[in-house]
PDB file of C-alpha atoms in Angstrom:
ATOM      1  CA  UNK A   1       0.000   0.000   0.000  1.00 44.00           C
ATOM      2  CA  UNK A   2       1.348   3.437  -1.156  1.00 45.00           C
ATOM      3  CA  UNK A   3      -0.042   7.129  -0.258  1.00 44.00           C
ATOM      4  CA  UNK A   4       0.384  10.255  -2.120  1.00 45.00           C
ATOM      5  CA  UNK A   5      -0.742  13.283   0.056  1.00 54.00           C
ATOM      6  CA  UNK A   6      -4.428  12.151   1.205  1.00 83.00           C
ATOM      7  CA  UNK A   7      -5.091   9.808  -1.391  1.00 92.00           C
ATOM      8  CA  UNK A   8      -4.702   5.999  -0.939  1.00 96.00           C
ATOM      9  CA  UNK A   9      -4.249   2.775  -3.146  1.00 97.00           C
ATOM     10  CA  UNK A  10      -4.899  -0.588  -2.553  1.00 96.00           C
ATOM     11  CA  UNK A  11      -5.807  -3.650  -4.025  1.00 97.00           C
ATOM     12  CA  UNK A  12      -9.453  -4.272  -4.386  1.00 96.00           C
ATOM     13  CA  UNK A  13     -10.524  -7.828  -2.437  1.00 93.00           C
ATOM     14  CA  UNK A  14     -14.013  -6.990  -1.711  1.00 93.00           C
ATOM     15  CA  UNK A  15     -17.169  -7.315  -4.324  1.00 95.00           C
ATOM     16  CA  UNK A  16     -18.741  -4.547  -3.184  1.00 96.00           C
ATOM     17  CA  UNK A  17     -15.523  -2.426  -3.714  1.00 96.00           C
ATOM     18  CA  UNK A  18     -14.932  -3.706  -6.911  1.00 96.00           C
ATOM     19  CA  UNK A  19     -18.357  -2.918  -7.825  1.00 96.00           C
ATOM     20  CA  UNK A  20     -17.865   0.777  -6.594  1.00 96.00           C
ATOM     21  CA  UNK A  21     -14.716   1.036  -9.012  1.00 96.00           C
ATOM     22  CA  UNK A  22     -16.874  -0.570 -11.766  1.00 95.00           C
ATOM     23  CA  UNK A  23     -19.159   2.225 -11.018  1.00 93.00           C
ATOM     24  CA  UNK A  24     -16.286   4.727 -10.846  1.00 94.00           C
ATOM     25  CA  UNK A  25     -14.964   4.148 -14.315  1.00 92.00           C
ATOM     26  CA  UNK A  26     -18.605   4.593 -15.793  1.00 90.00           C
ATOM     27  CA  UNK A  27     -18.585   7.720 -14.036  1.00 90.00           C
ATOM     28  CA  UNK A  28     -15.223   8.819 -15.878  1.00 89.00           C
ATOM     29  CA  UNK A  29     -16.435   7.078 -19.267  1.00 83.00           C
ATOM     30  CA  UNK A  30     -19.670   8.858 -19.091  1.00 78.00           C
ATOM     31  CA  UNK A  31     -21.573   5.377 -20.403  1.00 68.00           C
ATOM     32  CA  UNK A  32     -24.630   6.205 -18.182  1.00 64.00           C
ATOM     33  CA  UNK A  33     -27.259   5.081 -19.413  1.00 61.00           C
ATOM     34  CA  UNK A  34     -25.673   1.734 -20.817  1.00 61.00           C
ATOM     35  CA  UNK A  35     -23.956  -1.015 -20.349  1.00 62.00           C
ATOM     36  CA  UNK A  36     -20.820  -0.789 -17.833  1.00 69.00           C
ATOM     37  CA  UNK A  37     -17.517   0.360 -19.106  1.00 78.00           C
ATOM     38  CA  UNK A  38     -16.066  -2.589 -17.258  1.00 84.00           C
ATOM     39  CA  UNK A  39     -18.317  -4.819 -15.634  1.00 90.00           C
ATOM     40  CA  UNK A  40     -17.911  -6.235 -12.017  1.00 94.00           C
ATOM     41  CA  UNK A  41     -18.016  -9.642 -13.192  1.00 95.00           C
ATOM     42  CA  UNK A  42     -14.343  -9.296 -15.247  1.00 95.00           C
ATOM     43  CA  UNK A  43     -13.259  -7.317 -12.596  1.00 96.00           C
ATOM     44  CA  UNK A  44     -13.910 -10.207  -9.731  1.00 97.00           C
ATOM     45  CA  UNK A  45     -12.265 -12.475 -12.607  1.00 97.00           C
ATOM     46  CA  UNK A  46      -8.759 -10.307 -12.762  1.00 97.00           C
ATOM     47  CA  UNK A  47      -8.162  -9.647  -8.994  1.00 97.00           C
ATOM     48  CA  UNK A  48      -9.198 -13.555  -8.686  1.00 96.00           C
ATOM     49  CA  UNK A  49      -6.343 -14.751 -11.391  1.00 96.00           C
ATOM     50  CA  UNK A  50      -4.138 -11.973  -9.419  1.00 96.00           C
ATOM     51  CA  UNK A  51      -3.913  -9.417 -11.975  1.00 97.00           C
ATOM     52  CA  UNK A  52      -3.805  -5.647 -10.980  1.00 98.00           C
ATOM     53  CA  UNK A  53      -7.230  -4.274  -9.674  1.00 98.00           C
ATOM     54  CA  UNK A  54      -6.778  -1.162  -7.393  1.00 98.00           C
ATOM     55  CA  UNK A  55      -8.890   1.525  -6.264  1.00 97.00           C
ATOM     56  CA  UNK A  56      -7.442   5.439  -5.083  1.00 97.00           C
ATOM     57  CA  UNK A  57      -9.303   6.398  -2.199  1.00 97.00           C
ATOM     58  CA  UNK A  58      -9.713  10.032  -0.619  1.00 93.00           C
ATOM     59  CA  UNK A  59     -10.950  10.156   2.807  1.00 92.00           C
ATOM     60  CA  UNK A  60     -12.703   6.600   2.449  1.00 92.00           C
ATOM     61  CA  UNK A  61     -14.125   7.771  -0.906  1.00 95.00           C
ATOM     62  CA  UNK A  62     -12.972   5.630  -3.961  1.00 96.00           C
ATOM     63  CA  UNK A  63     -11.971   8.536  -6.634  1.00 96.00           C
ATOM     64  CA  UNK A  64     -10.612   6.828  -9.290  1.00 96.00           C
ATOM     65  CA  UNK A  65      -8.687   3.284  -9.891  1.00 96.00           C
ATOM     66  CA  UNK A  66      -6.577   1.341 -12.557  1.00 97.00           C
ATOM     67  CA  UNK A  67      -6.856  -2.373 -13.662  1.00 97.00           C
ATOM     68  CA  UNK A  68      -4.095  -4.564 -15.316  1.00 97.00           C
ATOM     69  CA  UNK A  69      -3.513  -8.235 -16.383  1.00 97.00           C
ATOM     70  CA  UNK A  70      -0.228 -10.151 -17.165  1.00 97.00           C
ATOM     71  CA  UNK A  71       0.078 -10.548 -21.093  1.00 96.00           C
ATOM     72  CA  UNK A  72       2.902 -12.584 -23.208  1.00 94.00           C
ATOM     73  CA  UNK A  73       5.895 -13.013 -22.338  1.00 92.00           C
ATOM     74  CA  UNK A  74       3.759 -14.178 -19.217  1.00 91.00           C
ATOM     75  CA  UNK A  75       5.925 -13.252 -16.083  1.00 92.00           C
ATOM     76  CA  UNK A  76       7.476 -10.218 -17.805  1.00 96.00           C
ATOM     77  CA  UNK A  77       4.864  -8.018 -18.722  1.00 98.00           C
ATOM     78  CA  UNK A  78       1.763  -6.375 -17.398  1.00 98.00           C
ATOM     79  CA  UNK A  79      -0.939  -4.955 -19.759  1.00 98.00           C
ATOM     80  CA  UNK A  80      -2.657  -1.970 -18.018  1.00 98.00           C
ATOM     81  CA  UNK A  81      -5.868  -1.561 -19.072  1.00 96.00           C
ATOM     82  CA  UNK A  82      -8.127   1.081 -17.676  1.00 94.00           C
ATOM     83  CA  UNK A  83      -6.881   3.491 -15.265  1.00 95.00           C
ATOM     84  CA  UNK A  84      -8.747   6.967 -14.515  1.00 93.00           C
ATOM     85  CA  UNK A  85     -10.353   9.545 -11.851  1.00 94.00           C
ATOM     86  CA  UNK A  86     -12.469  11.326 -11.505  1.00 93.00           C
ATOM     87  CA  UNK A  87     -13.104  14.927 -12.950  1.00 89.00           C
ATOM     88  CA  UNK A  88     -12.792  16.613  -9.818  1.00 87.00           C
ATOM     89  CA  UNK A  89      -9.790  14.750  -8.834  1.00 90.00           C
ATOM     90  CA  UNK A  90      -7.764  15.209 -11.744  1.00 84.00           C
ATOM     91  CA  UNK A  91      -4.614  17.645 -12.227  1.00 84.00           C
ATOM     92  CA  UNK A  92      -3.751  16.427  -8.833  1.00 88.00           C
ATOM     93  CA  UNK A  93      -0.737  14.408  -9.549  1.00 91.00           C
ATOM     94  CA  UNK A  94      -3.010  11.394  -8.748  1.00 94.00           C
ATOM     95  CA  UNK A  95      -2.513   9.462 -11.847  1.00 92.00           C
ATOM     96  CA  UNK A  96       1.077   9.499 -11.824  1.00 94.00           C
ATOM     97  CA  UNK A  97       0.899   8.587  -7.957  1.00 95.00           C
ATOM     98  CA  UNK A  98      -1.219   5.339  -9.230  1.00 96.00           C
ATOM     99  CA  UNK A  99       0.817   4.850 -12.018  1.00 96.00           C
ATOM    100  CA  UNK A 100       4.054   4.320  -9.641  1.00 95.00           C
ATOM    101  CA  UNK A 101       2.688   2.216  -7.503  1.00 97.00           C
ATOM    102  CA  UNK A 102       1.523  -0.148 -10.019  1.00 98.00           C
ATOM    103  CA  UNK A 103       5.329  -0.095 -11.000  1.00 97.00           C
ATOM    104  CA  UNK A 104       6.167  -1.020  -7.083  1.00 97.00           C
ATOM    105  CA  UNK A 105       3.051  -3.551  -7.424  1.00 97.00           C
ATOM    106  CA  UNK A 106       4.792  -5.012 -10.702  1.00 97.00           C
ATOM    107  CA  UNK A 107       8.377  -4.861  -9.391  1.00 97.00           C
ATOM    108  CA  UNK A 108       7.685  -6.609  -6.393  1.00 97.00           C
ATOM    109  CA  UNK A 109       6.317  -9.193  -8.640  1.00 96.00           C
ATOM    110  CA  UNK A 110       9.643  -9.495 -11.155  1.00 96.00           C
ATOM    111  CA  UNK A 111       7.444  -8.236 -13.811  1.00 97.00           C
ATOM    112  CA  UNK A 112      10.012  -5.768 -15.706  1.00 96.00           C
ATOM    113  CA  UNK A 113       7.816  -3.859 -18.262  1.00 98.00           C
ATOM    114  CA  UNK A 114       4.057  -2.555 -18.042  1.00 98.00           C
ATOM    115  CA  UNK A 115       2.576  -1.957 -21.362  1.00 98.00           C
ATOM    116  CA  UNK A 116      -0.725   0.933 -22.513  1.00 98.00           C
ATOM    117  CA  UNK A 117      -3.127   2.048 -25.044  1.00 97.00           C
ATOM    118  CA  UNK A 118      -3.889   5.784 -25.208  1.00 97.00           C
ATOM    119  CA  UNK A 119      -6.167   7.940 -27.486  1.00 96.00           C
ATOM    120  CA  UNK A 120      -2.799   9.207 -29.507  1.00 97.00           C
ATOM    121  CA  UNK A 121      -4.514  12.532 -30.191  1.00 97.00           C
ATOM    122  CA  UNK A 122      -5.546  13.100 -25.998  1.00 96.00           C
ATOM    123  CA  UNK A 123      -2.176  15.976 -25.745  1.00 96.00           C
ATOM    124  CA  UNK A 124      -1.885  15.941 -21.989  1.00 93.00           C
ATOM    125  CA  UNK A 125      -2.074  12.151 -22.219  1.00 94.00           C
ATOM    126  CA  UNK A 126       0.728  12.419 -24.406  1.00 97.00           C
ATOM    127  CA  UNK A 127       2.556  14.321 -22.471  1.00 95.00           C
ATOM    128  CA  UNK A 128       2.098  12.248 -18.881  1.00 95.00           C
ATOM    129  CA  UNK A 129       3.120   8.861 -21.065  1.00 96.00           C
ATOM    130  CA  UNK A 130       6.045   9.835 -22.977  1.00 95.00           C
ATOM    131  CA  UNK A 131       7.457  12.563 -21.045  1.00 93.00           C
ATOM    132  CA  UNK A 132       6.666  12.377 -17.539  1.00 92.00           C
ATOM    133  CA  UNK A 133       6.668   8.483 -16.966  1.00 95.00           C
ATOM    134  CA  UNK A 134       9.184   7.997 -19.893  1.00 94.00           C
ATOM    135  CA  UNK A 135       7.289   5.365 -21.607  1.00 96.00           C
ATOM    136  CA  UNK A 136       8.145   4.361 -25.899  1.00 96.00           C
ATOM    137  CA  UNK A 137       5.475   4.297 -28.347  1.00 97.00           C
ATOM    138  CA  UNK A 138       5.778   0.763 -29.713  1.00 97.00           C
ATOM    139  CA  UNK A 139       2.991   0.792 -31.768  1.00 97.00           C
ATOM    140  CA  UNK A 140       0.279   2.890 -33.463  1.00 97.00           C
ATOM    141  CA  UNK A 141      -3.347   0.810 -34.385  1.00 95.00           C
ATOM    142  CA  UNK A 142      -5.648   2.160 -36.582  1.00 94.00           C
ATOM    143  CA  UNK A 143      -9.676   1.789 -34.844  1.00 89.00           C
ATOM    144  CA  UNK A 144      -8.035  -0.756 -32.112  1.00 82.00           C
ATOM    145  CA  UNK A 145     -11.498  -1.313 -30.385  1.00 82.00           C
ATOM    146  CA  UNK A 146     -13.994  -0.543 -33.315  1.00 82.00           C
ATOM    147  CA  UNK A 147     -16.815   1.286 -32.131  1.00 67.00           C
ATOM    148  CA  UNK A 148     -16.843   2.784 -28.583  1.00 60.00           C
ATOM    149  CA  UNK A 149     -20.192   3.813 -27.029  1.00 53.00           C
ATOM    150  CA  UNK A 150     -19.462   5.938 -24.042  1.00 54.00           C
ATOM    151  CA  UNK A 151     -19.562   9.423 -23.676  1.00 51.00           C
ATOM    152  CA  UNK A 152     -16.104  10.357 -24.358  1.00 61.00           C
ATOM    153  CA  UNK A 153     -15.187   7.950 -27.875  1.00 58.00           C
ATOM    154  CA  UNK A 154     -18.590   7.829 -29.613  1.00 57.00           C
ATOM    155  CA  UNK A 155     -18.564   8.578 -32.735  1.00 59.00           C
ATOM    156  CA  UNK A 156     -15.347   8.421 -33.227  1.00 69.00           C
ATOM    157  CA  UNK A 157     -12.713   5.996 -34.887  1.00 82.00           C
ATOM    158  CA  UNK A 158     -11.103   4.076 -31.697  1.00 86.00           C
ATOM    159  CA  UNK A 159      -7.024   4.771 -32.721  1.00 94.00           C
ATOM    160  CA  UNK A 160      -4.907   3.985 -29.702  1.00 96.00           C
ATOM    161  CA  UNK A 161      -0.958   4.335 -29.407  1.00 97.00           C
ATOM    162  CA  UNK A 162       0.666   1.266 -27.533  1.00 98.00           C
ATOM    163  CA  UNK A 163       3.525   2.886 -25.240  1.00 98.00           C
ATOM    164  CA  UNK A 164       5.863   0.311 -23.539  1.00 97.00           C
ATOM    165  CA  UNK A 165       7.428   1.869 -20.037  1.00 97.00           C
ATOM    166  CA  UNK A 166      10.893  -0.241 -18.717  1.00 97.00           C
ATOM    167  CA  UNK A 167      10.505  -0.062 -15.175  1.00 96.00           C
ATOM    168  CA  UNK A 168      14.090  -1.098 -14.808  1.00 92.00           C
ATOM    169  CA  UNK A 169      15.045   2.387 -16.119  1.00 85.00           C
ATOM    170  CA  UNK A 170      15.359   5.253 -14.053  1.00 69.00           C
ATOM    171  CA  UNK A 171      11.485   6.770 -14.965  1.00 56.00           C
ATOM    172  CA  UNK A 172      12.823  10.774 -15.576  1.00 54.00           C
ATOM    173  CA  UNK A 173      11.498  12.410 -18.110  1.00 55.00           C
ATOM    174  CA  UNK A 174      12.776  11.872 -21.307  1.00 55.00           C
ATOM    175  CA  UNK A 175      14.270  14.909 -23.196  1.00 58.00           C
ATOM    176  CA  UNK A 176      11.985  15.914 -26.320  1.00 57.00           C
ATOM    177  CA  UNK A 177      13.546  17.590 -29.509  1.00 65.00           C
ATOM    178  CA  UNK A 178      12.709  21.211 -29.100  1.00 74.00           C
ATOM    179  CA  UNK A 179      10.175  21.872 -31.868  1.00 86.00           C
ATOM    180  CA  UNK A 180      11.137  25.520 -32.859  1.00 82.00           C
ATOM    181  CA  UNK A 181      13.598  25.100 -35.887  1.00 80.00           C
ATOM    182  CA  UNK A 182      12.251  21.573 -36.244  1.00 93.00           C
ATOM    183  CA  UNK A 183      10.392  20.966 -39.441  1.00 96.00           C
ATOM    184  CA  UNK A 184       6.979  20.251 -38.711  1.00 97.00           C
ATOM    185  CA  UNK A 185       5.368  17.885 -41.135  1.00 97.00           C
ATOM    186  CA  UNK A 186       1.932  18.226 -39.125  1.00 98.00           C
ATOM    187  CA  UNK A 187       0.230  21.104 -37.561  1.00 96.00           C
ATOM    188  CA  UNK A 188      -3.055  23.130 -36.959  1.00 94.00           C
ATOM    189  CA  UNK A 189      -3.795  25.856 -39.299  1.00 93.00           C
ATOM    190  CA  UNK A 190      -5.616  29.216 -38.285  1.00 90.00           C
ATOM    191  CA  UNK A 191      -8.651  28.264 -38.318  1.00 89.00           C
ATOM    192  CA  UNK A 192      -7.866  25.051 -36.479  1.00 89.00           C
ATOM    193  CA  UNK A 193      -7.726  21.940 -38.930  1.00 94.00           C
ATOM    194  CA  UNK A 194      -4.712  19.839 -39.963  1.00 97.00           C
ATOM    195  CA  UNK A 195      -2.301  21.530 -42.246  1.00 97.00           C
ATOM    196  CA  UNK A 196      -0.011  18.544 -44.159  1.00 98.00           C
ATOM    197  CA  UNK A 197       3.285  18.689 -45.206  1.00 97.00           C
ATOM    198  CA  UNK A 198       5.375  15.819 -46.913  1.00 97.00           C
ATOM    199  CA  UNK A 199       8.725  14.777 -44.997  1.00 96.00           C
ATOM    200  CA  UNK A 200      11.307  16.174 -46.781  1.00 94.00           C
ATOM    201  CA  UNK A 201      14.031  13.330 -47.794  1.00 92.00           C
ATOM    202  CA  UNK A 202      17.093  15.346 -46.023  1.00 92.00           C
ATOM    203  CA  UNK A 203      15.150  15.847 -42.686  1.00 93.00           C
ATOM    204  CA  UNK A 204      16.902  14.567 -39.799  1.00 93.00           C
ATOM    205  CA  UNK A 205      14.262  15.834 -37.092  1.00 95.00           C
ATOM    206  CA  UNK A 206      10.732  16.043 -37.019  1.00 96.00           C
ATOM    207  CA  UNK A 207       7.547  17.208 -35.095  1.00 97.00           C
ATOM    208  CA  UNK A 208       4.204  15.996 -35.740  1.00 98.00           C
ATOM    209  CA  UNK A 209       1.268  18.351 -34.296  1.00 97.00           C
ATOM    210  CA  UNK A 210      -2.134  17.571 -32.403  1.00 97.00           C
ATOM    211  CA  UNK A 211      -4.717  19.913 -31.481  1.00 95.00           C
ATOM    212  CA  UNK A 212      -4.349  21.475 -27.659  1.00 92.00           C
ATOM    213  CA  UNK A 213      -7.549  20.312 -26.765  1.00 93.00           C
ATOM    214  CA  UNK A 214      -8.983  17.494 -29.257  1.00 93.00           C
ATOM    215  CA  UNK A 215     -11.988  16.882 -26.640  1.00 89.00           C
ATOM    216  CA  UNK A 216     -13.156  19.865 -26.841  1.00 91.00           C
ATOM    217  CA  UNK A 217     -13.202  20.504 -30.456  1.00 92.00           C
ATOM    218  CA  UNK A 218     -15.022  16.817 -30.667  1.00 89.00           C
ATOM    219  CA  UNK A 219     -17.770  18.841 -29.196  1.00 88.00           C
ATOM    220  CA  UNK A 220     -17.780  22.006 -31.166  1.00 92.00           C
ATOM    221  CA  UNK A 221     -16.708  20.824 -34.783  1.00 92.00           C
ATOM    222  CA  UNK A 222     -16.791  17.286 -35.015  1.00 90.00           C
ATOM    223  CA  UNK A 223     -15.790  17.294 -38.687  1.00 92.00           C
ATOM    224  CA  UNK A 224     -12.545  18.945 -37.949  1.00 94.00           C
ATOM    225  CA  UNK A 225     -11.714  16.236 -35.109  1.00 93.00           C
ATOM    226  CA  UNK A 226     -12.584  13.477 -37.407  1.00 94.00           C
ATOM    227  CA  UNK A 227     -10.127  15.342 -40.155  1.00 96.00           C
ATOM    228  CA  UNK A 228      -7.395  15.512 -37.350  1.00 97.00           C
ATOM    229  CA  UNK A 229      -8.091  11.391 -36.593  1.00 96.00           C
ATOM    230  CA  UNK A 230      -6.904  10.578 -40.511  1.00 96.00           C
ATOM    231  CA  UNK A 231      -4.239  13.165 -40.665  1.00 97.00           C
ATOM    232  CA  UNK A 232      -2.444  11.708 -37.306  1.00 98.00           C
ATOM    233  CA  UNK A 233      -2.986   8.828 -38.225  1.00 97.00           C
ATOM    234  CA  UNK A 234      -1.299   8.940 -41.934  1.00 97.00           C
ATOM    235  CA  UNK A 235       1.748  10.296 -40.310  1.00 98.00           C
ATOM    236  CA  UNK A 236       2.286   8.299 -37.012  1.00 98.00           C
ATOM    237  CA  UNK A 237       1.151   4.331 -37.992  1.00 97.00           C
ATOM    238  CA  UNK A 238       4.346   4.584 -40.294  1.00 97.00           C
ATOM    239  CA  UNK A 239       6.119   6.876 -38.109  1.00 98.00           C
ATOM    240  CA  UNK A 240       6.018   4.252 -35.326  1.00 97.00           C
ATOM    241  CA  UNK A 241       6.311   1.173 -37.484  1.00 97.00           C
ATOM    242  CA  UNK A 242       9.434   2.645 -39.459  1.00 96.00           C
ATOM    243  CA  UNK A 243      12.868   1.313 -38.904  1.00 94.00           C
ATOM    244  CA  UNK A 244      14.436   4.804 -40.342  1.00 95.00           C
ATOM    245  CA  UNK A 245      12.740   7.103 -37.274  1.00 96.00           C
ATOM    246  CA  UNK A 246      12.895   7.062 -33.965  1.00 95.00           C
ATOM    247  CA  UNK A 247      10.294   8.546 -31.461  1.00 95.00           C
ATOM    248  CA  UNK A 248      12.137  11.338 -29.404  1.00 94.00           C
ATOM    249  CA  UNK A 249       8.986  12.543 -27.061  1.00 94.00           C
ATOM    250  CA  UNK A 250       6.476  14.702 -26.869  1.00 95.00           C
ATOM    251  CA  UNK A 251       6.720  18.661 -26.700  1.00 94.00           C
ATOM    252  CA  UNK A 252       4.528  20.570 -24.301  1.00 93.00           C
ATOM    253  CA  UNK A 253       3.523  22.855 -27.032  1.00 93.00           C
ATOM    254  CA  UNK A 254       1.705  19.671 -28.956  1.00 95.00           C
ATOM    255  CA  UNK A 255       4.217  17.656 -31.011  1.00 97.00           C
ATOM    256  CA  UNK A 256       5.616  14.450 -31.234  1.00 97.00           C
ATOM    257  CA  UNK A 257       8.753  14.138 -32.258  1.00 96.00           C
ATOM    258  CA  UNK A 258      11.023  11.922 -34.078  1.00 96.00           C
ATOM    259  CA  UNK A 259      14.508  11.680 -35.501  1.00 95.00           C
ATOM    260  CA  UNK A 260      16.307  10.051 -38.287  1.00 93.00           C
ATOM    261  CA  UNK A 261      17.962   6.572 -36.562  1.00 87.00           C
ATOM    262  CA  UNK A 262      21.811   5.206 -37.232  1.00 70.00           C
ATOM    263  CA  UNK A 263      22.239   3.384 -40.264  1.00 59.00           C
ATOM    264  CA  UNK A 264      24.507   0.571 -39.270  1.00 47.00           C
ATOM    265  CA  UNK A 265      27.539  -0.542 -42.079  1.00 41.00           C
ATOM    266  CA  UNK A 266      29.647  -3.374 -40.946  1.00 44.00           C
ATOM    267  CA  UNK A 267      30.921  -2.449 -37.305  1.00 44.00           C
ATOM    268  CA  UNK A 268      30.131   1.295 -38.070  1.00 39.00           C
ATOM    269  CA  UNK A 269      27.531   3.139 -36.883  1.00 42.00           C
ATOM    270  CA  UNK A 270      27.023   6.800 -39.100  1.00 41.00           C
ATOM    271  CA  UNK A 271      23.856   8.781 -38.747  1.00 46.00           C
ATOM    272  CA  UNK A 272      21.709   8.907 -41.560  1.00 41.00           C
ATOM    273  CA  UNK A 273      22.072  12.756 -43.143  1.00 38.00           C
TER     274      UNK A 273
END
C-alpha cells in the first residue's frame, strides 16, 4: 500500500468495492445510461487470477482506480488496461501517484515492463506517457477497439498508441527535440484543422502536431476532429512502425517528435544525413 498526500491505493478484495470502481470508471467514461464500461463480473475475474485491480481512495471515498492483467511473455509483462479519476480529482498528480505504484506492485512481482493504449490525439495524455513516466510508443493501431459507445469515444474511430514503459530504467522524463527550428510535417492551421506537409528526404528531425484540446473541439466541430483522426494517423502508424525514425517525445507545445535513426555498415555506426 502506497499514499500520495491524502489519497490511498490498494488492491481491491471486496465485491462490493470492486463494484464501486466498476461504477467509478462509468462515471469517468460517461456510459450512463448503458452497459458498464467494465463490468464487475471481469473485474472479480482479474483480482481472482491476481492481476492488478486497485482503487485510489480520498478520505474513504474511492476517486478513481486502474486495472491490469499479465500478457505474453507471461511473467514479464503487465498490460494496463483502464486506469482513470475522476473529474474533480484530476490535475492532482493522482494518476502518476497510481501509475508508480503499479510499478512497485509489478516490481515486487519481477514483472520488468508494463505496457498501454492511449487515445494518440488526448495531448496531456501524451505528455504524462512519454514525457513524464518515460514510456516508448511501440505501436500505433488504426480503430483498435472498433466502435466505442461511451460518452467520451462515440462517434469516433477508436485509434490507440501502444507505449511500452521499462521499469528497470530510471522513470525521468525523457528529453523531447525542441520543436522551434524543427520541421513540422503536421500542424493546426488558423482556423484550427490539420495543415499537411510531406517529410522532406534530407530531414533529420521532425515534429508531428495535435490539437491542444482534441476533446473539446469533438464537441464544437466534429468534422474537424474526425479530419485531425486521418491526418495523425497517416503520419504516425508509419512513423512508429518505421525502422528509419525514432520517437524522441512529446513537446509541451503539442508535437511528437522523431529523428532520423543510425544506419549501421559493418561495425560502423554513421547517422543517416
Amino acid at each position: 500500500m502506497s499514499k500520495s498526500k491524502a489519497v490511498e491505493f490498494r488492491e481491491l478484495v471486496d465485491n462490493r468495492e470492486i463494484a464501486d470502481l466498476s461504477a467509478v470508471f462509468d462515471e469517468i467514461w460517461a456510459t450512463s445510461p448503458g452497459p458498464a464500461h467494465f463490468g464487475t463480473a471481469m473485474l472479480v475475474a482479474l483480482h481472482h487470477g491476481g492481476h492488478y485491480v486497485v482503487g485510489a481512495f480520498s478520505e474513504g471515498e474511492m476517486i478513481g482506480g486502474c486495472v491490469g492483467f499479465f500478457v505474453e511473455p507471461l511473467g514479464e509483462v503487465l498490460h494496463s488496461h483502464i486506469a482513470g479519476v475522476l473529474p474533480g480529482h484530476a490535475g492532482k498528480g493522482i494518476g502518476r501517484a497510481l501509475k508508480h505504484h503499479q510499478r512497485d506492485w509489478c516490481i515486487e512481482r519481477g514483472v520488468r515492463t508494463i505496457r498501454w493504449t492511449f487515445d494518440p490525439l488526448v495531448a496531456r495524455n501524451a505528455y504524462f506517457n512519454i514525457q513524464r513516466l518515460g514510456a516508448a510508443p511501440t505501436e500505433y493501431n488504426p480503430d483498435f477497439y472498433g466502435s466505442m459507445a461511451d460518452g467520451i469515444n462515440a462517434g469516433d474511430a477508436s485509434d490507440r498508441m501502444l507505449v511500452s514503459w521499462d521499469l528497470d530504467v530510471d522513470g525521468s522524463p525523457s528529453s523531447a527535440v525542441a520543436v522551434n527550428d524543427t520541421f513540422k510535417v503536421l500542424q493546426p492551421t488558423e482556423d484550427g484543422t490539420p495543415r499537411m506537409l510531406p517529410i522532406p528526404p534530407d530531414c533529420i528531425d521532425i515534429a508531428v502536431g495535435i490539437p491542444r484540446d482534441i476533446e473539446h473541439l469533438r464537441t464544437v466541430d466534429r468534422a474537424s476532429a474526425f479530419a485531425w483522426r486521418h491526418a495523425l494517423r497517416e503520419y504516425l502508424e508509419p512513423l512508429i512502425a518505421s525502422k528509419e525514425w525514432q520517437s524522441t517525445g512529446f513537446d509541451p507545445s503539442g508535437y511528437y517528435t522523431f529523428t532520423k535513426i543510425c544506419e549501421t555498415t559493418g561495425e560502423e555506426q554513421v547517422h543517416a544525413h
